[in-house]
Coordinates of C-alpha atoms in Angstrom, one line a residue:
X2 CA 0.0 0.0 0.0
X3 CA 1.1 3.4 -0.8
X4 CA 0.3 4.5 2.8
X5 CA 2.7 1.8 4.1
X6 CA 5.4 2.8 1.6
X7 CA 5.6 6.4 2.9
X8 CA 7.2 5.6 6.3
X9 CA 9.7 3.3 4.6
X10 CA 10.9 6.0 2.2
X11 CA 11.4 8.8 4.8
X12 CA 14.7 7.5 6.3
X13 CA 16.3 7.3 2.9
X14 CA 15.3 10.9 2.1
X15 CA 16.8 12.2 5.4
X16 CA 20.0 10.4 4.7
X17 CA 20.2 12.1 1.3
X18 CA 19.8 15.7 2.9
X19 CA 22.5 15.4 5.5
X20 CA 25.4 16.0 3.1
X21 CA 23.6 19.1 1.8
X22 CA 23.0 20.4 5.3
X23 CA 26.7 19.9 6.2
X24 CA 27.8 21.7 3.1
X25 CA 25.4 24.6 3.7
X26 CA 26.6 24.9 7.3
X27 CA 30.2 24.9 6.1
X28 CA 29.5 27.7 3.7
X29 CA 27.7 29.7 6.4
X30 CA 30.5 29.3 8.8
X31 CA 33.0 30.4 6.1
X32 CA 30.9 33.4 5.4
X33 CA 30.7 34.4 9.1
X34 CA 34.4 34.0 9.5
X35 CA 35.1 36.0 6.3
X36 CA 32.7 38.8 7.1
X37 CA 35.0 40.9 9.2
X38 CA 37.7 40.6 6.6
X39 CA 35.2 41.5 3.9
X40 CA 34.1 44.6 5.8
X41 CA 37.7 45.6 6.5
X42 CA 38.6 45.2 2.9
X43 CA 35.6 47.3 1.8
X44 CA 36.4 50.0 4.4
X45 CA 40.0 50.1 3.3
X46 CA 38.9 50.4 -0.3
X47 CA 36.6 53.2 0.6
X48 CA 39.3 54.9 2.6
X49 CA 41.7 54.7 -0.3
X50 CA 39.1 55.6 -2.9
X51 CA 39.3 58.6 -5.3
X52 CA 36.0 60.1 -5.6
X53 CA 34.7 61.3 -9.0
X54 CA 35.0 65.1 -9.4
X55 CA 32.0 67.3 -10.3
X56 CA 32.0 69.7 -13.3
X57 CA 32.2 73.3 -12.6
X58 CA 28.9 75.2 -12.7
X59 CA 27.9 77.2 -15.7
X60 CA 29.2 80.8 -15.4
X61 CA 26.8 83.4 -14.0
X62 CA 25.3 81.2 -11.3
X63 CA 26.2 83.3 -8.3
X64 CA 23.1 84.5 -6.4
X65 CA 23.6 87.9 -4.9
X66 CA 26.7 88.9 -6.8
X67 CA 25.1 91.4 -9.2
X68 CA 26.9 94.1 -10.9
X69 CA 29.0 95.0 -7.8
X70 CA 31.1 91.9 -8.4
X71 CA 32.7 93.8 -11.2
X72 CA 33.9 96.5 -8.9
X73 CA 37.7 96.7 -8.5
X74 CA 39.0 97.2 -4.9
X75 CA 42.2 99.3 -4.5
X76 CA 45.5 97.8 -5.4
X77 CA 46.9 96.8 -2.0
X78 CA 50.6 96.0 -1.5
X79 CA 49.9 92.9 0.7
X80 CA 47.9 89.7 0.1
X81 CA 44.7 89.0 1.9
X82 CA 44.4 85.5 3.3
X83 CA 40.9 83.9 2.7
X84 CA 39.8 81.2 5.0
X85 CA 37.4 78.5 3.6
X86 CA 36.3 75.2 5.1
X87 CA 34.3 73.1 2.6
X88 CA 32.8 73.5 -0.9
X89 CA 29.7 71.6 -1.8
X90 CA 25.9 71.3 -1.8
X91 CA 25.4 71.0 2.0
X92 CA 23.3 74.0 3.0
X93 CA 23.1 73.0 6.7
X94 CA 26.5 74.4 7.6
X95 CA 27.5 78.0 7.4
X96 CA 31.1 76.8 6.7
X97 CA 30.2 75.0 3.5
X98 CA 30.2 77.4 0.5
X99 CA 28.1 76.4 -2.5
X100 CA 29.8 75.4 -5.7
X101 CA 28.0 78.3 -7.5
X102 CA 29.2 80.9 -4.9
X103 CA 32.7 79.6 -5.1
X104 CA 32.8 79.7 -8.8
X105 CA 31.5 83.3 -8.8
X106 CA 34.0 84.3 -6.1
X107 CA 37.0 83.1 -8.1
X108 CA 35.5 84.6 -11.3
X109 CA 35.1 87.9 -9.5
X110 CA 38.7 87.7 -8.1
X111 CA 40.0 87.0 -11.6
X112 CA 38.0 89.9 -13.2
X113 CA 39.3 92.3 -10.5
X114 CA 42.9 91.4 -11.4
X115 CA 43.7 89.2 -8.4
X116 CA 46.3 86.4 -8.5
X117 CA 46.5 83.5 -6.1
X118 CA 49.6 82.8 -4.2
X119 CA 51.1 79.4 -3.3
X120 CA 52.3 78.9 0.3
X121 CA 55.9 79.4 -0.8
X122 CA 55.0 82.7 -2.4
X123 CA 53.1 83.7 0.7
X124 CA 55.9 82.9 3.1
X125 CA 58.3 84.7 0.8
X126 CA 56.1 87.7 1.2
X127 CA 56.2 87.5 5.0
X128 CA 60.0 87.5 4.7
X129 CA 60.5 90.2 2.0
X130 CA 57.2 92.2 2.1
X131 CA 57.1 91.8 -1.7
X132 CA 54.5 90.1 -3.9
X133 CA 54.5 89.2 -7.6
X134 CA 51.9 91.9 -8.3
X135 CA 49.7 94.4 -6.4
X136 CA 46.6 92.4 -6.1
X137 CA 47.0 89.0 -4.5
X138 CA 45.1 86.6 -2.3
X139 CA 46.2 83.4 -0.6
X140 CA 43.3 80.8 -0.5
X141 CA 43.4 78.4 2.5
X142 CA 41.0 75.6 3.3
X143 CA 40.8 74.2 6.9
X144 CA 40.3 70.5 7.9
X145 CA 40.9 68.7 4.5
X146 CA 37.3 67.8 3.6
X147 CA 36.5 65.8 0.5
X148 CA 34.8 68.8 -1.1
X149 CA 38.2 70.2 -1.9
X150 CA 38.9 67.4 -4.3
X151 CA 35.4 66.8 -5.7
X152 CA 34.1 70.3 -6.0
X153 CA 36.8 73.0 -5.4
X154 CA 39.6 71.6 -7.5
X155 CA 37.8 71.7 -10.8
X156 CA 36.8 75.3 -10.2
X157 CA 40.5 76.2 -9.4
X158 CA 41.5 74.5 -12.6
X159 CA 39.0 76.6 -14.6
X160 CA 40.5 79.9 -13.4
X161 CA 44.1 78.7 -13.1
X162 CA 44.3 79.4 -9.4
X163 CA 46.1 77.9 -6.4
X164 CA 45.1 77.0 -2.8
X165 CA 46.5 75.4 0.3
X166 CA 44.7 72.7 2.3
X167 CA 45.4 72.6 6.0
X168 CA 45.1 69.0 7.0
X169 CA 44.1 67.3 10.2
X170 CA 46.5 64.5 9.3
X171 CA 45.1 61.9 11.7
X172 CA 41.7 62.2 10.1
X173 CA 42.8 61.7 6.4
X174 CA 41.0 58.7 5.0
X175 CA 38.6 58.4 7.9
X176 CA 34.9 59.1 8.1
X177 CA 34.7 58.7 4.4
X178 CA 33.5 60.4 2.4
X179 CA 33.8 63.4 4.7
X180 CA 37.6 63.7 4.7
X181 CA 40.0 63.5 1.8
X182 CA 41.8 60.2 1.2
X183 CA 45.6 60.1 0.7
X184 CA 45.2 59.1 -3.0
X185 CA 43.0 62.2 -3.5
X186 CA 45.7 64.4 -1.9
X187 CA 48.3 62.9 -4.0
X188 CA 46.4 63.8 -7.2
X189 CA 45.8 67.3 -5.9
X190 CA 49.5 67.7 -5.2
X191 CA 50.4 66.5 -8.7
X192 CA 48.1 69.0 -10.2
X193 CA 50.3 71.9 -9.1
X194 CA 47.2 73.7 -7.8
X195 CA 47.4 72.6 -4.2
X196 CA 50.0 72.5 -1.4
X197 CA 49.3 71.0 2.1
X198 CA 49.9 72.6 5.5
X199 CA 49.4 71.7 9.2
X200 CA 46.2 71.8 11.2
X201 CA 47.2 69.3 13.9
X202 CA 47.3 65.6 13.8
X203 CA 44.5 64.7 16.2
X204 CA 44.1 67.8 18.3
X205 CA 41.3 69.4 16.3
X206 CA 38.6 68.5 18.8
X207 CA 36.9 69.9 21.9
X208 CA 37.0 68.2 25.3
X209 CA 36.5 69.1 29.0
X210 CA 38.9 71.6 30.3
X211 CA 37.6 71.9 33.9
X212 CA 35.7 69.9 36.5
X213 CA 32.4 71.4 35.4
X214 CA 32.8 69.9 32.0
X215 CA 33.2 73.0 29.9
X216 CA 34.5 72.0 26.5
X217 CA 37.1 73.9 24.5
X218 CA 39.9 73.2 22.0
X219 CA 42.3 70.7 23.3
X220 CA 45.1 72.4 21.3
X221 CA 44.9 75.8 23.1
X222 CA 43.7 74.4 26.5
X223 CA 45.0 72.0 29.1
X224 CA 42.6 69.0 29.3
X225 CA 40.7 67.9 32.4
X226 CA 41.8 64.4 33.3
X227 CA 38.5 63.1 34.8
X228 CA 39.9 59.8 36.0
X229 CA 42.5 61.6 38.1
X230 CA 40.3 64.6 39.0
X231 CA 42.8 67.2 37.8
X232 CA 43.9 69.3 34.9
X233 CA 47.0 68.4 32.8
X234 CA 50.1 69.9 34.2
X235 CA 52.0 72.4 32.1
X236 CA 54.6 69.8 31.3
X237 CA 52.1 67.3 30.2
X238 CA 50.3 69.8 28.0
X239 CA 53.6 70.9 26.3
X240 CA 54.6 67.3 25.6
X241 CA 51.2 66.4 24.2
X242 CA 51.2 69.5 21.9
X243 CA 54.8 69.0 20.7
X244 CA 54.1 65.3 20.0
X245 CA 50.9 66.2 18.0
X246 CA 52.7 68.9 15.9
X247 CA 55.7 66.7 15.1
X248 CA 53.5 63.8 14.2
X249 CA 51.5 66.0 11.9
X250 CA 54.6 67.1 10.0
X251 CA 56.0 63.6 9.9
X252 CA 52.8 62.2 8.4
X253 CA 52.8 64.8 5.6
X254 CA 56.5 64.1 4.8
X255 CA 55.9 60.3 4.9
X256 CA 53.2 60.7 2.1
X257 CA 55.7 62.5 -0.1
X258 CA 54.6 66.1 0.7
X259 CA 57.0 68.9 1.7
X260 CA 57.3 69.7 5.3
X261 CA 54.6 72.3 6.3
X262 CA 55.6 75.9 6.6
X263 CA 52.4 77.3 8.1
X264 CA 50.0 76.2 10.8
X265 CA 46.3 77.1 11.2
X266 CA 44.8 77.1 14.7
X267 CA 42.0 74.7 15.2
X268 CA 38.6 76.6 15.5
X269 CA 40.7 79.8 15.3
X270 CA 40.5 79.9 19.1
X271 CA 42.6 82.7 20.7
X272 CA 45.2 82.1 23.4
X273 CA 43.8 84.9 25.5
X274 CA 40.5 83.0 25.7
X275 CA 42.1 79.7 26.8
X276 CA 42.9 78.3 30.3
X277 CA 46.7 78.6 29.6
X278 CA 48.6 80.9 31.8
X279 CA 51.0 83.4 30.4
X280 CA 53.9 81.0 30.6
X281 CA 52.1 78.1 28.9
X282 CA 50.7 80.4 26.2
X283 CA 54.3 81.6 25.4
X284 CA 55.5 78.1 25.5
X285 CA 52.9 77.2 22.8
X286 CA 53.9 80.2 20.7
X287 CA 57.5 79.2 21.0
X288 CA 56.8 75.6 19.9
X289 CA 55.0 77.0 16.8
X290 CA 57.8 79.5 16.0
X291 CA 60.3 76.6 16.1
X292 CA 58.3 74.6 13.6
X293 CA 56.6 77.1 11.3
X294 CA 57.1 80.4 9.5
X295 CA 53.8 81.7 10.9
X296 CA 50.4 80.7 12.2
X297 CA 47.0 81.6 10.9
X298 CA 43.8 82.5 12.8
X299 CA 40.4 84.0 11.9
X300 CA 40.1 85.6 15.4
X301 CA 43.0 87.8 16.3
X302 CA 43.2 89.8 19.6
X303 CA 44.3 92.8 17.5
X304 CA 44.1 93.4 13.7
X305 CA 47.0 91.5 12.1
X306 CA 46.4 91.1 8.4
X307 CA 49.3 89.9 6.2
X308 CA 52.1 92.4 6.5
X309 CA 55.2 93.4 8.4
X310 CA 53.4 93.6 11.7
X311 CA 51.9 90.2 11.4
X312 CA 55.2 88.7 10.2
X313 CA 57.0 90.3 13.2
X314 CA 54.7 88.5 15.7
X315 CA 54.3 85.3 13.5
X316 CA 50.5 85.4 13.4
X317 CA 48.4 86.3 10.4
X318 CA 44.7 87.1 10.5
X319 CA 42.4 85.7 7.8
X320 CA 39.2 86.8 6.2
X321 CA 36.6 84.1 6.6
X322 CA 34.4 83.1 3.8
X323 CA 31.1 81.4 4.6
X324 CA 28.0 80.1 2.9
X325 CA 26.4 83.6 2.9
X326 CA 29.5 85.3 1.3
X327 CA 28.6 86.5 -2.2
X328 CA 31.1 87.5 -4.8
X329 CA 30.1 91.2 -4.4
X330 CA 30.5 90.9 -0.6
X331 CA 33.9 89.3 -0.9
X332 CA 35.1 92.2 -3.0
X333 CA 33.7 94.7 -0.5
X334 CA 35.6 92.9 2.3
X335 CA 38.8 92.9 0.3
X336 CA 38.5 96.6 -0.2
X337 CA 38.3 96.9 3.7
X338 CA 41.4 94.7 4.2
X339 CA 43.6 96.0 1.4
X340 CA 46.4 98.3 2.8
X341 CA 46.0 102.0 2.3
X342 CA 48.9 104.5 2.4
X343 CA 48.8 107.5 4.7
X344 CA 48.9 109.9 1.7
X345 CA 45.5 108.3 0.5
X346 CA 43.7 108.9 3.8
X347 CA 43.2 112.6 3.3
X348 CA 40.4 113.9 5.6
X349 CA 39.1 110.8 7.4
X350 CA 36.2 112.3 9.2
X351 CA 34.5 112.9 5.8
X352 CA 34.4 109.1 5.2
X353 CA 32.1 107.7 7.9
X354 CA 32.2 104.1 6.4
X355 CA 36.0 103.9 7.2
X356 CA 35.5 104.1 10.9
X357 CA 34.9 101.2 13.4
X358 CA 33.3 102.4 16.6
X359 CA 34.2 100.8 19.8
X360 CA 33.4 101.5 23.5
X361 CA 29.9 101.9 24.8
X362 CA 28.1 102.3 21.5
X363 CA 27.6 100.2 18.4
X364 CA 26.9 103.2 16.3
X365 CA 28.9 103.2 13.1
X366 CA 31.0 106.1 11.9
X367 CA 32.7 109.0 13.8
X368 CA 29.5 111.1 14.4
X369 CA 29.9 111.0 18.2
X370 CA 33.5 112.1 17.9
X371 CA 32.5 115.2 15.8
X372 CA 29.3 116.2 17.7
X373 CA 27.1 115.2 14.8
X374 CA 25.4 112.7 17.1
X375 CA 25.1 112.4 20.8
X376 CA 26.4 109.4 22.7
X377 CA 23.7 107.3 24.6
X378 CA 22.8 108.3 28.2
X379 CA 25.1 106.8 30.7
X380 CA 28.0 106.8 28.3
X381 CA 31.2 108.5 29.5
X382 CA 33.7 107.4 26.8
X383 CA 33.5 106.7 23.0
X384 CA 36.3 105.6 20.7
X385 CA 36.6 104.8 17.0
X386 CA 39.4 103.1 15.0
X387 CA 40.2 104.4 11.5
X388 CA 40.4 101.4 9.1
X389 CA 42.3 99.2 11.6
X390 CA 43.0 96.4 9.1
X391 CA 44.1 98.7 6.2
X392 CA 46.4 100.8 8.4
X393 CA 48.0 98.0 10.4
X394 CA 51.5 98.6 8.9
X395 CA 51.7 102.4 9.0
X396 CA 54.9 103.7 10.5
X397 CA 55.3 107.2 9.0
X398 CA 52.5 109.8 9.1
X399 CA 51.4 113.0 10.6
X400 CA 47.9 113.8 12.1
X401 CA 46.7 117.4 12.3
X402 CA 43.5 117.8 14.3
X403 CA 41.4 120.7 15.7
X404 CA 39.3 120.0 18.8
X405 CA 36.7 122.1 20.6
X406 CA 34.2 121.9 23.4
X407 CA 36.9 121.3 26.1
X408 CA 35.8 122.2 29.6
X409 CA 37.8 122.2 32.7
X410 CA 39.0 118.7 33.8
X411 CA 35.7 117.0 33.2
X412 CA 36.2 116.1 29.5
X413 CA 38.9 115.7 26.9
X414 CA 39.9 114.1 23.6
X415 CA 42.4 111.4 22.8
X416 CA 44.5 110.1 19.8
X417 CA 46.2 106.8 19.9
X418 CA 48.8 106.0 17.2
X419 CA 50.3 102.7 16.6
X420 CA 46.8 101.4 17.4
X421 CA 46.5 97.7 17.7
X422 CA 50.3 97.1 17.9
X423 CA 52.3 95.9 20.9
X424 CA 53.5 99.4 21.6
X425 CA 50.6 101.9 21.1
X426 CA 51.2 105.6 22.1
X427 CA 48.1 107.5 23.4
X428 CA 47.7 111.3 23.6
X429 CA 45.1 112.9 25.9
X430 CA 44.3 116.6 25.5
X431 CA 42.1 118.6 27.8
X432 CA 41.3 122.2 28.6
X433 CA 44.7 123.1 29.9
X434 CA 46.8 119.9 29.9
X435 CA 48.1 117.2 27.5
X436 CA 49.7 113.9 28.3
X437 CA 51.4 111.2 26.3
X438 CA 51.2 107.6 27.5
X439 CA 53.0 104.6 26.2
X440 CA 52.0 101.0 26.6
X441 CA 54.2 98.0 26.4
X442 CA 54.3 94.3 27.3
X443 CA 53.5 93.2 30.8
X444 CA 52.2 96.6 31.8
X445 CA 55.4 98.5 31.1
X446 CA 54.9 102.0 29.9
X447 CA 55.6 105.7 30.5
X448 CA 53.6 108.9 30.9
X449 CA 54.7 112.5 30.1
X450 CA 52.6 115.7 30.4
X451 CA 52.7 119.3 29.5
X452 CA 50.8 122.4 30.4
X453 CA 48.7 124.3 27.8
X454 CA 47.2 127.7 27.6
X455 CA 43.7 127.2 28.9
X456 CA 41.3 127.0 26.0
X457 CA 38.1 125.3 24.8
X458 CA 39.8 124.8 21.5
X459 CA 43.2 123.4 20.6
X460 CA 45.2 122.5 17.4
X461 CA 47.0 119.3 17.6
X462 CA 49.8 117.8 15.4
X463 CA 51.1 114.3 16.0
X464 CA 54.2 113.2 14.0
X465 CA 54.8 109.4 13.9
X466 CA 58.1 108.0 12.6
X467 CA 59.5 104.5 13.1
X468 CA 61.4 105.6 16.2
X469 CA 59.5 108.4 17.8
X470 CA 56.2 110.1 18.3
X471 CA 56.3 113.9 18.7
X472 CA 53.4 116.1 19.8
X473 CA 52.7 119.8 19.2
X474 CA 49.8 121.7 20.5
X475 CA 48.8 125.2 19.2
X476 CA 52.1 125.4 17.3
X477 CA 54.3 124.6 20.3
X478 CA 56.2 121.5 21.0
X479 CA 54.6 119.7 23.8
X480 CA 56.2 116.3 24.4
X481 CA 57.8 113.4 22.6
X482 CA 58.4 109.7 23.0
X483 CA 61.2 107.6 21.6
X484 CA 60.7 104.0 20.7
X485 CA 62.5 101.2 22.6
X486 CA 64.7 98.5 21.0
X487 CA 61.8 96.5 19.5
X488 CA 61.5 95.9 15.8
X489 CA 59.8 98.8 13.9
X490 CA 57.0 96.5 12.7
X491 CA 56.0 95.7 16.3
X492 CA 55.0 99.3 16.9
X493 CA 53.4 99.8 13.5
X494 CA 49.7 100.8 13.3
X495 CA 47.2 103.4 12.3
X496 CA 45.2 105.6 14.7
X497 CA 42.1 105.8 16.8
X498 CA 40.2 108.8 18.3
X499 CA 38.3 109.1 21.5
X500 CA 36.2 111.6 23.5
X501 CA 35.4 111.5 27.2
X502 CA 33.0 113.3 29.4
X503 CA 33.0 112.7 33.2
X504 CA 31.3 115.9 34.3
X505 CA 27.7 116.4 35.4
X506 CA 27.3 119.0 32.6
X507 CA 27.4 116.3 30.0
X508 CA 29.2 118.7 27.7
X509 CA 31.0 116.6 25.1
X510 CA 34.2 117.7 23.4
X511 CA 34.5 117.1 19.6
X512 CA 36.9 116.8 16.7
X513 CA 36.2 119.6 14.2
X514 CA 38.8 118.7 11.7
X515 CA 41.4 115.9 11.0
X516 CA 43.9 115.5 8.3
X517 CA 46.5 112.8 7.6
X518 CA 49.7 113.7 5.9

């Protein structure tokens, strides 16, 4: 019976399946064993991959550039350093510039007559103060993101321009496709359009710097060692930073690239905002000076655009370019940064846009210095800098000013020359006295005074040369100050004006005229 045949046939079929099951289990075991190796191989391939480049956008695609992009800034004698991060379609980060904006920016630079510098040419400028032509920019890109290869490089090729990538060397080839791979970097270097500089090895991160858990850059701060309940000692911090800098340089050289000449601070954090004491901060500066020609930052304690003053202190300030920067906006900023000669300043009070107001008010222009507008209630002091970026390297000029509204000892006016330098000199003029005060490192300084014929109005002349500042009031020599043994560039700088009113009458003095010669 067929029903009796069924049980008899089952054992034979089970015996036939067993070899197949054993084979399947063997294959499965092999696959499980091989899986980690397969994943590792795929990750390594991705890490070493060279992404496909995108084509440059069609010309004319910049939103917000307009006709102003054709405007030509003045021909400065020093390059402006531009700081980019990433180029690409990501509109979530303000640090990612769109491909269309980047193309329009380079097109505007080319049309305005700018040439890009290589790092070698830029460091040559820091050494000699000479550039190949009047209008130059140095393009820098922090972090080493993949957008430099996939998006930025084809645009550089279109306009025949150069740039420098500041690499976090320990991140190259990781978190793909966010960071560049070494093969991509090799192709970029071979193109002649790129060179590569230092941005730490693995110190571009934030971590706790105190017991409360406040996080800051681990490069410019001593870390909090939670397991030990203490901060790094100065020696531990210095050893850690020295090891990181040296490993960054060795990694670049090991991949066939020249030893880096420049270093960009992570996050552009300033040393005066870190938990380093004065000795540790100076130790960090010393470590950087030993290894690099100069450092770059977007956030300087004082204006330090590329020029003799920046070269003297070894730190150069950059103009940051973000997602919202249009081609027209970039050219406007370049005009603000490009150096101006004293002979071109003329009568500065007639150009309100050239002033940067400081002190108690955010009001733009010199109106509160001239009496055209009144300072806010409760304000006792107002100051304004004249083109602080464009005048950072002034060493020879004369100011002639007329002031009025002086009253007793309750108010006065001031002029600071060498503004923003390590050695500013400040003049204060009142109803019947004038004083000249110098400022130097670690609080060192000097103060000299002279008596004036009492008057509500005075005529002031301030002569600035590389080695002295001489003051005359109402045609008579008042006082003078001779520079110390520092380098001329360390005392270079333009000027600022201020007015003060400490009296109950609220009678403000004012500058009625100002001329630069």
